[in-house]
Amino acid sequence: MKVVFRLALAVYLLAIAFFAFRPFQPIHGRTYPDAAPATNGVVCAGAALEDMEGSRLLRESLAKTGRMSLEVLLKSDALGQGGPARVISLSLHTMCRNFTLGQDGNGLAFRLRTSETDGNGMYPSLLVPQVFDENRFQHFVVTYDGGLVQLFVDGVLHPQSVELQGDFSNWGKNHLLTVGDEPSGVRPWKGRVAHFSVYDRALESREVELLKAGGDVPGAVYSFPVPNAMRPLRYRNLFVNTDPFFNLGDCVANIVAFVPLAPLLCVVFLARLRKPVAVVAVPLVAGFLISGVIELLQRGIMGRVPCLADLAYNVLGTLIGCGLLWLGLKHRGVSAMMRTEQGDME
């Protein structure tokens, strides 16, 4: 019977490792060291860029007005991209952003975080199908006026929009402006960005038409390309996540995943735990160490989001498992079980 439980413990730890480290893509500094990041102002397919100074400028400028417009001239290299693939993003990782313009198949996705949304800007968000054309450059403008998110495609207002309220007072301060991917990876976009600008107000229809015609609309707080500003994206993971972001599903999953640890360790190693308090203390320490190692190693895995919150959730799950284990052992008698277990070992 002990062989069965030892096998169960091994399978459990392997499952934890699998879900913790997928997609098993290590971070090697600059992800695209051989790709020219920009040629004549055009971002090459697969060459993700970042601008740290632009990140601060956008956050401070847009937070003052709580309004924005994003204008971009781009060409997608494939319609099968999803996730959505990140074209332009001011974000921390795949589940936390200030705004993101992305491609989901042939549809355009725009997520905007306000004081009335979650930290991912998904509820609600704008998703407009059948707008991308991989055979030509296209002009998109997304506007937010404090009550409505609208999309202009090649100078024409698209009939699909989404109602959204709130300001940008809850925007994350450590988010990074990127083109072509997320700072934490796994959302690469293949295409070309010839130009994009960000305004701290909602552009009017006549201004959008002027931009589509190649004219100039003054007042942009950020315009790409910016000489000597953007550089090849260096993927990074932050162990200490200071952004006020909470995901209930992620929290529950991290807690539940570590509940079985204490019972499994107890069944396998009970004979070696001489004192009843060790039955609880040893699994608790083991849970802390396992979770800590996982979070540290995730800093080198593309697409993972290590943070202290996950460590706390894992330890809480271990503690719950210890509590359930202690109740069970108390009901059956800890000392009796230990004596029985020691007799079996002899």
CSV table of C-alpha atoms in Angstrom, one decimal, residues 16-321:
chain,number,residue,atom,x,y,z
A,16,ILE,CA,2.4,20.5,-10.0
A,17,ALA,CA,5.6,21.0,-11.9
A,18,PHE,CA,3.9,20.5,-15.3
A,19,PHE,CA,1.2,23.2,-14.6
A,20,ALA,CA,3.7,25.5,-13.0
A,21,PHE,CA,6.3,25.5,-15.8
A,22,ARG,CA,4.3,25.1,-19.0
A,23,PRO,CA,4.9,26.1,-21.8
A,24,PHE,CA,8.5,25.2,-20.9
A,25,GLN,CA,10.0,28.0,-22.9
A,26,PRO,CA,13.0,29.5,-21.0
A,27,ILE,CA,13.7,33.2,-21.2
A,28,HIS,CA,17.1,33.9,-22.9
A,29,GLY,CA,17.4,37.7,-22.5
A,30,ARG,CA,16.4,39.4,-25.8
A,31,THR,CA,14.0,37.0,-27.5
A,32,TYR,CA,14.7,38.2,-31.1
A,33,PRO,CA,18.5,39.0,-31.1
A,34,ASP,CA,18.8,38.3,-34.9
A,35,ALA,CA,15.7,40.2,-36.0
A,36,ALA,CA,16.0,43.8,-37.1
A,37,PRO,CA,13.6,45.6,-34.8
A,38,ALA,CA,12.7,48.4,-37.2
A,39,THR,CA,13.5,49.4,-40.7
A,40,ASN,CA,12.5,52.8,-42.0
A,41,GLY,CA,10.0,53.1,-39.2
A,42,VAL,CA,8.3,49.7,-39.9
A,43,VAL,CA,8.4,47.0,-37.2
A,44,CYS,CA,9.4,43.7,-38.7
A,45,ALA,CA,7.3,40.6,-38.2
A,46,GLY,CA,8.3,38.9,-34.9
A,47,ALA,CA,10.6,41.7,-33.7
A,48,ALA,CA,8.9,42.8,-30.4
A,49,LEU,CA,9.9,46.2,-29.0
A,50,GLU,CA,9.6,48.0,-25.7
A,51,ASP,CA,9.8,51.6,-24.5
A,52,MET,CA,10.2,52.1,-20.8
A,53,GLU,CA,10.2,56.0,-20.9
A,54,GLY,CA,7.1,55.9,-23.1
A,55,SER,CA,5.4,53.7,-20.6
A,56,ARG,CA,5.7,56.4,-17.9
A,57,LEU,CA,4.8,59.2,-20.2
A,58,LEU,CA,1.6,57.5,-21.4
A,59,ARG,CA,0.5,56.6,-17.9
A,60,GLU,CA,1.0,60.1,-16.5
A,61,SER,CA,-0.6,61.9,-19.5
A,62,LEU,CA,-3.6,59.7,-19.9
A,63,ALA,CA,-4.4,59.5,-16.2
A,64,LYS,CA,-4.9,63.2,-16.2
A,65,THR,CA,-7.8,63.1,-18.6
A,66,GLY,CA,-9.2,59.6,-18.3
A,67,ARG,CA,-9.8,59.6,-22.1
A,68,MET,CA,-7.7,58.3,-25.0
A,69,SER,CA,-7.4,57.5,-28.7
A,70,LEU,CA,-5.0,55.0,-30.3
A,71,GLU,CA,-4.2,55.4,-33.9
A,72,VAL,CA,-2.2,52.8,-35.8
A,73,LEU,CA,-1.1,52.0,-39.3
A,74,LEU,CA,-0.3,48.2,-39.6
A,75,LYS,CA,-0.3,45.1,-41.7
A,76,SER,CA,-1.0,41.7,-40.2
A,77,ASP,CA,1.1,38.8,-41.6
A,78,ALA,CA,-1.4,36.1,-40.8
A,79,LEU,CA,-5.1,35.8,-39.9
A,80,GLY,CA,-4.7,32.8,-37.7
A,81,GLN,CA,-3.1,34.6,-34.8
A,82,GLY,CA,-4.9,34.5,-31.5
A,83,GLY,CA,-4.7,35.0,-27.7
A,84,PRO,CA,-5.3,37.7,-28.8
A,85,ALA,CA,-1.8,38.4,-30.2
A,86,ARG,CA,-0.6,41.7,-28.8
A,87,VAL,CA,0.0,44.4,-31.4
A,88,ILE,CA,0.4,47.4,-29.0
A,89,SER,CA,0.1,46.9,-25.2
A,90,LEU,CA,0.7,48.9,-22.0
A,91,SER,CA,0.7,45.9,-19.7
A,92,LEU,CA,2.4,43.9,-17.0
A,93,HIS,CA,1.6,40.4,-18.2
A,94,THR,CA,-1.1,38.4,-19.9
A,95,MET,CA,-3.7,39.0,-17.1
A,96,CYS,CA,-2.9,42.6,-16.1
A,97,ARG,CA,-2.9,45.7,-18.4
A,98,ASN,CA,-3.8,49.3,-18.8
A,99,PHE,CA,-4.7,48.9,-22.5
A,100,THR,CA,-4.0,46.5,-25.3
A,101,LEU,CA,-4.7,46.4,-29.0
A,102,GLY,CA,-4.6,42.9,-30.3
A,103,GLN,CA,-5.5,40.5,-33.1
A,104,ASP,CA,-7.8,37.5,-32.6
A,105,GLY,CA,-8.1,35.7,-35.9
A,106,ASN,CA,-9.4,38.2,-38.3
A,107,GLY,CA,-10.9,40.2,-35.5
A,108,LEU,CA,-9.6,43.2,-33.6
A,109,ALA,CA,-9.6,43.2,-29.8
A,110,PHE,CA,-9.2,46.2,-27.6
A,111,ARG,CA,-9.0,45.9,-23.8
A,112,LEU,CA,-9.0,49.1,-21.7
A,113,ARG,CA,-8.6,49.1,-17.9
A,114,THR,CA,-10.7,51.8,-16.1
A,115,SER,CA,-11.9,52.3,-12.5
A,116,GLU,CA,-15.0,50.4,-13.5
A,117,THR,CA,-13.3,47.3,-14.9
A,118,ASP,CA,-11.1,44.5,-13.6
A,119,GLY,CA,-7.3,44.6,-13.8
A,120,ASN,CA,-7.3,42.9,-17.2
A,121,GLY,CA,-9.7,45.3,-18.9
A,122,MET,CA,-11.8,42.4,-20.3
A,123,TYR,CA,-15.2,43.1,-18.8
A,124,PRO,CA,-16.3,44.8,-20.9
A,125,SER,CA,-13.9,44.9,-23.9
A,126,LEU,CA,-14.2,45.6,-27.6
A,127,LEU,CA,-14.0,42.6,-30.0
A,128,VAL,CA,-14.8,43.4,-33.7
A,129,PRO,CA,-14.7,40.4,-36.1
A,130,GLN,CA,-13.7,40.4,-39.7
A,131,VAL,CA,-11.6,43.6,-39.9
A,132,PHE,CA,-8.1,42.4,-40.5
A,133,ASP,CA,-6.8,42.0,-44.1
A,134,GLU,CA,-3.4,40.4,-44.4
A,135,ASN,CA,-2.9,41.7,-48.0
A,136,ARG,CA,-2.5,45.4,-47.2
A,137,PHE,CA,-1.8,48.1,-44.6
A,138,GLN,CA,-4.8,49.2,-42.6
A,139,HIS,CA,-5.6,52.3,-40.6
A,140,PHE,CA,-7.3,51.7,-37.2
A,141,VAL,CA,-8.3,54.3,-34.6
A,142,VAL,CA,-9.8,53.3,-31.2
A,143,THR,CA,-11.3,56.1,-29.1
A,144,TYR,CA,-12.6,56.2,-25.6
A,145,ASP,CA,-14.6,59.3,-24.4
A,146,GLY,CA,-15.6,58.2,-20.9
A,147,GLY,CA,-18.7,56.4,-21.9
A,148,LEU,CA,-18.0,54.5,-25.2
A,149,VAL,CA,-15.2,52.7,-26.9
A,150,GLN,CA,-15.4,53.0,-30.7
A,151,LEU,CA,-13.4,51.8,-33.7
A,152,PHE,CA,-12.6,53.5,-37.0
A,153,VAL,CA,-11.4,51.2,-39.8
A,154,ASP,CA,-9.7,53.1,-42.6
A,155,GLY,CA,-11.4,56.3,-41.6
A,156,VAL,CA,-14.9,54.9,-41.3
A,157,LEU,CA,-16.7,54.5,-38.0
A,158,HIS,CA,-17.4,50.8,-37.4
A,159,PRO,CA,-21.0,50.1,-36.2
A,160,GLN,CA,-19.8,47.9,-33.4
A,161,SER,CA,-18.9,49.6,-30.1
A,162,VAL,CA,-18.9,48.9,-26.4
A,163,GLU,CA,-20.2,51.0,-23.5
A,164,LEU,CA,-17.6,51.6,-20.8
A,165,GLN,CA,-17.2,54.1,-18.0
A,166,GLY,CA,-14.6,55.1,-15.5
A,167,ASP,CA,-11.3,56.9,-15.5
A,168,PHE,CA,-7.7,55.7,-15.4
A,169,SER,CA,-7.0,56.3,-11.7
A,170,ASN,CA,-6.4,52.5,-11.2
A,171,TRP,CA,-3.8,52.1,-13.9
A,172,GLY,CA,-0.8,50.1,-12.9
A,173,LYS,CA,2.5,52.0,-12.5
A,174,ASN,CA,4.9,49.3,-13.5
A,175,HIS,CA,3.4,48.4,-16.8
A,176,LEU,CA,5.5,48.4,-20.0
A,177,LEU,CA,4.7,49.8,-23.4
A,178,THR,CA,5.4,47.0,-26.0
A,179,VAL,CA,4.9,46.4,-29.7
A,180,GLY,CA,4.4,42.8,-30.8
A,181,ASP,CA,4.1,40.9,-27.6
A,182,GLU,CA,3.6,41.0,-23.8
A,183,PRO,CA,6.5,41.7,-21.4
A,184,SER,CA,6.0,38.2,-20.0
A,185,GLY,CA,5.8,36.6,-23.5
A,186,VAL,CA,3.6,33.9,-25.2
A,187,ARG,CA,1.4,36.5,-27.1
A,188,PRO,CA,3.6,37.3,-30.1
A,189,TRP,CA,2.1,39.1,-33.0
A,190,LYS,CA,3.4,38.7,-36.6
A,191,GLY,CA,2.9,41.8,-38.6
A,192,ARG,CA,4.2,45.3,-39.3
A,193,VAL,CA,3.5,48.5,-37.6
A,194,ALA,CA,4.4,51.6,-39.6
A,195,HIS,CA,3.2,54.1,-37.2
A,196,PHE,CA,1.0,54.6,-34.1
A,197,SER,CA,0.0,57.6,-32.0
A,198,VAL,CA,-1.7,58.0,-28.6
A,199,TYR,CA,-3.9,61.0,-27.7
A,200,ASP,CA,-5.2,62.0,-24.3
A,201,ARG,CA,-8.7,62.6,-25.7
A,202,ALA,CA,-11.2,61.0,-28.0
A,203,LEU,CA,-10.6,62.0,-31.6
A,204,GLU,CA,-13.5,63.3,-33.6
A,205,SER,CA,-14.6,61.8,-37.0
A,206,ARG,CA,-13.1,64.6,-39.0
A,207,GLU,CA,-9.8,64.2,-37.2
A,208,VAL,CA,-9.7,60.4,-37.9
A,209,GLU,CA,-10.5,61.1,-41.6
A,210,LEU,CA,-7.6,63.6,-41.7
A,211,LEU,CA,-5.2,61.1,-40.2
A,212,LYS,CA,-6.3,58.4,-42.7
A,213,ALA,CA,-5.6,60.8,-45.5
A,214,GLY,CA,-2.1,61.3,-44.2
A,215,GLY,CA,-2.7,64.6,-42.5
A,216,ASP,CA,-1.5,65.7,-39.1
A,217,VAL,CA,-3.6,66.1,-35.9
A,218,PRO,CA,-1.7,67.9,-33.2
A,219,GLY,CA,-1.7,67.0,-29.6
A,220,ALA,CA,-0.4,63.4,-29.6
A,221,VAL,CA,1.2,62.5,-26.3
A,222,TYR,CA,3.1,59.7,-27.9
A,223,SER,CA,4.0,58.9,-31.5
A,224,PHE,CA,5.9,55.9,-32.9
A,225,PRO,CA,8.5,55.6,-34.3
A,226,VAL,CA,10.4,57.5,-31.7
A,227,PRO,CA,14.2,57.8,-32.5
A,228,ASN,CA,16.4,55.9,-30.0
A,229,ALA,CA,13.4,55.2,-27.7
A,230,MET,CA,12.3,51.7,-28.4
A,231,ARG,CA,14.6,48.7,-28.2
A,232,PRO,CA,14.2,45.0,-28.7
A,233,LEU,CA,11.8,43.5,-26.0
A,234,ARG,CA,13.6,41.8,-23.1
A,235,TYR,CA,11.1,39.5,-21.6
A,236,ARG,CA,10.9,39.7,-17.8
A,237,ASN,CA,8.9,38.4,-14.9
A,238,LEU,CA,8.4,40.3,-11.7
A,239,PHE,CA,8.6,38.2,-8.5
A,240,VAL,CA,7.0,41.0,-6.4
A,241,ASN,CA,3.9,42.1,-8.2
A,242,THR,CA,2.9,45.5,-6.8
A,243,ASP,CA,-0.1,46.0,-9.1
A,244,PRO,CA,-3.5,45.9,-7.3
A,245,PHE,CA,-4.8,42.9,-9.3
A,246,PHE,CA,-6.8,40.0,-8.0
A,247,ASN,CA,-8.0,37.0,-10.0
A,248,LEU,CA,-10.5,34.7,-8.1
A,249,GLY,CA,-10.0,31.7,-10.3
A,250,ASP,CA,-6.2,31.9,-10.0
A,251,CYS,CA,-6.5,32.3,-6.3
A,252,VAL,CA,-8.7,29.2,-5.8
A,253,ALA,CA,-6.6,27.1,-8.2
A,254,ASN,CA,-3.4,27.9,-6.3
A,255,ILE,CA,-5.0,27.1,-2.9
A,256,VAL,CA,-6.7,23.9,-4.0
A,257,ALA,CA,-3.6,22.6,-5.8
A,258,PHE,CA,-1.6,22.5,-2.5
A,259,VAL,CA,-4.3,21.0,-0.2
A,260,PRO,CA,-3.4,17.3,-1.0
A,261,LEU,CA,0.3,17.9,-0.2
A,262,ALA,CA,0.0,17.4,3.6
A,263,PRO,CA,-2.1,14.2,3.5
A,264,LEU,CA,0.2,12.6,0.9
A,265,LEU,CA,3.4,13.5,2.8
A,266,CYS,CA,1.9,12.2,6.0
A,267,VAL,CA,0.9,8.9,4.6
A,268,VAL,CA,4.3,8.3,3.0
A,269,PHE,CA,6.5,9.6,5.9
A,270,LEU,CA,4.3,9.3,9.0
A,271,ALA,CA,6.6,6.8,10.7
A,272,ARG,CA,9.5,9.3,10.6
A,273,LEU,CA,7.5,12.1,12.2
A,274,ARG,CA,8.1,11.4,15.9
A,275,LYS,CA,6.0,14.2,17.3
A,276,PRO,CA,2.4,15.0,16.5
A,277,VAL,CA,3.2,18.6,15.9
A,278,ALA,CA,5.7,17.5,13.1
A,279,VAL,CA,2.7,16.0,11.3
A,280,VAL,CA,1.6,19.6,10.6
A,281,ALA,CA,4.9,21.5,10.7
A,282,VAL,CA,6.8,19.4,8.2
A,283,PRO,CA,4.1,19.5,5.4
A,284,LEU,CA,3.7,23.3,6.0
A,285,VAL,CA,7.4,23.9,5.6
A,286,ALA,CA,7.5,21.6,2.6
A,287,GLY,CA,4.7,23.5,1.0
A,288,PHE,CA,6.4,26.8,1.5
A,289,LEU,CA,9.7,25.6,0.1
A,290,ILE,CA,8.1,23.9,-2.9
A,291,SER,CA,6.0,27.0,-3.7
A,292,GLY,CA,9.0,29.3,-3.2
A,293,VAL,CA,11.2,27.3,-5.6
A,294,ILE,CA,8.4,27.3,-8.2
A,295,GLU,CA,7.9,31.0,-8.1
A,296,LEU,CA,11.6,31.7,-8.4
A,297,LEU,CA,12.0,29.3,-11.3
A,298,GLN,CA,9.0,30.8,-13.1
A,299,ARG,CA,11.0,34.0,-13.4
A,300,GLY,CA,13.0,32.2,-16.1
A,301,ILE,CA,9.9,30.7,-17.9
A,302,MET,CA,8.3,32.7,-20.7
A,303,GLY,CA,4.6,33.4,-20.1
A,304,ARG,CA,4.6,32.6,-16.4
A,305,VAL,CA,3.6,35.2,-13.8
A,306,PRO,CA,5.5,34.6,-10.6
A,307,CYS,CA,4.4,36.7,-7.6
A,308,LEU,CA,4.3,36.6,-3.8
A,309,ALA,CA,0.5,36.3,-3.9
A,310,ASP,CA,0.8,32.8,-5.4
A,311,LEU,CA,3.2,31.8,-2.7
A,312,ALA,CA,0.7,33.0,-0.1
A,313,TYR,CA,-2.1,31.0,-1.8
A,314,ASN,CA,0.0,27.9,-2.0
A,315,VAL,CA,0.9,28.1,1.7
A,316,LEU,CA,-2.7,28.7,2.6
A,317,GLY,CA,-3.7,25.6,0.6
A,318,THR,CA,-1.0,23.6,2.5
A,319,LEU,CA,-2.3,24.9,5.8
A,320,ILE,CA,-5.8,23.9,4.9
A,321,GLY,CA,-4.5,20.4,4.1
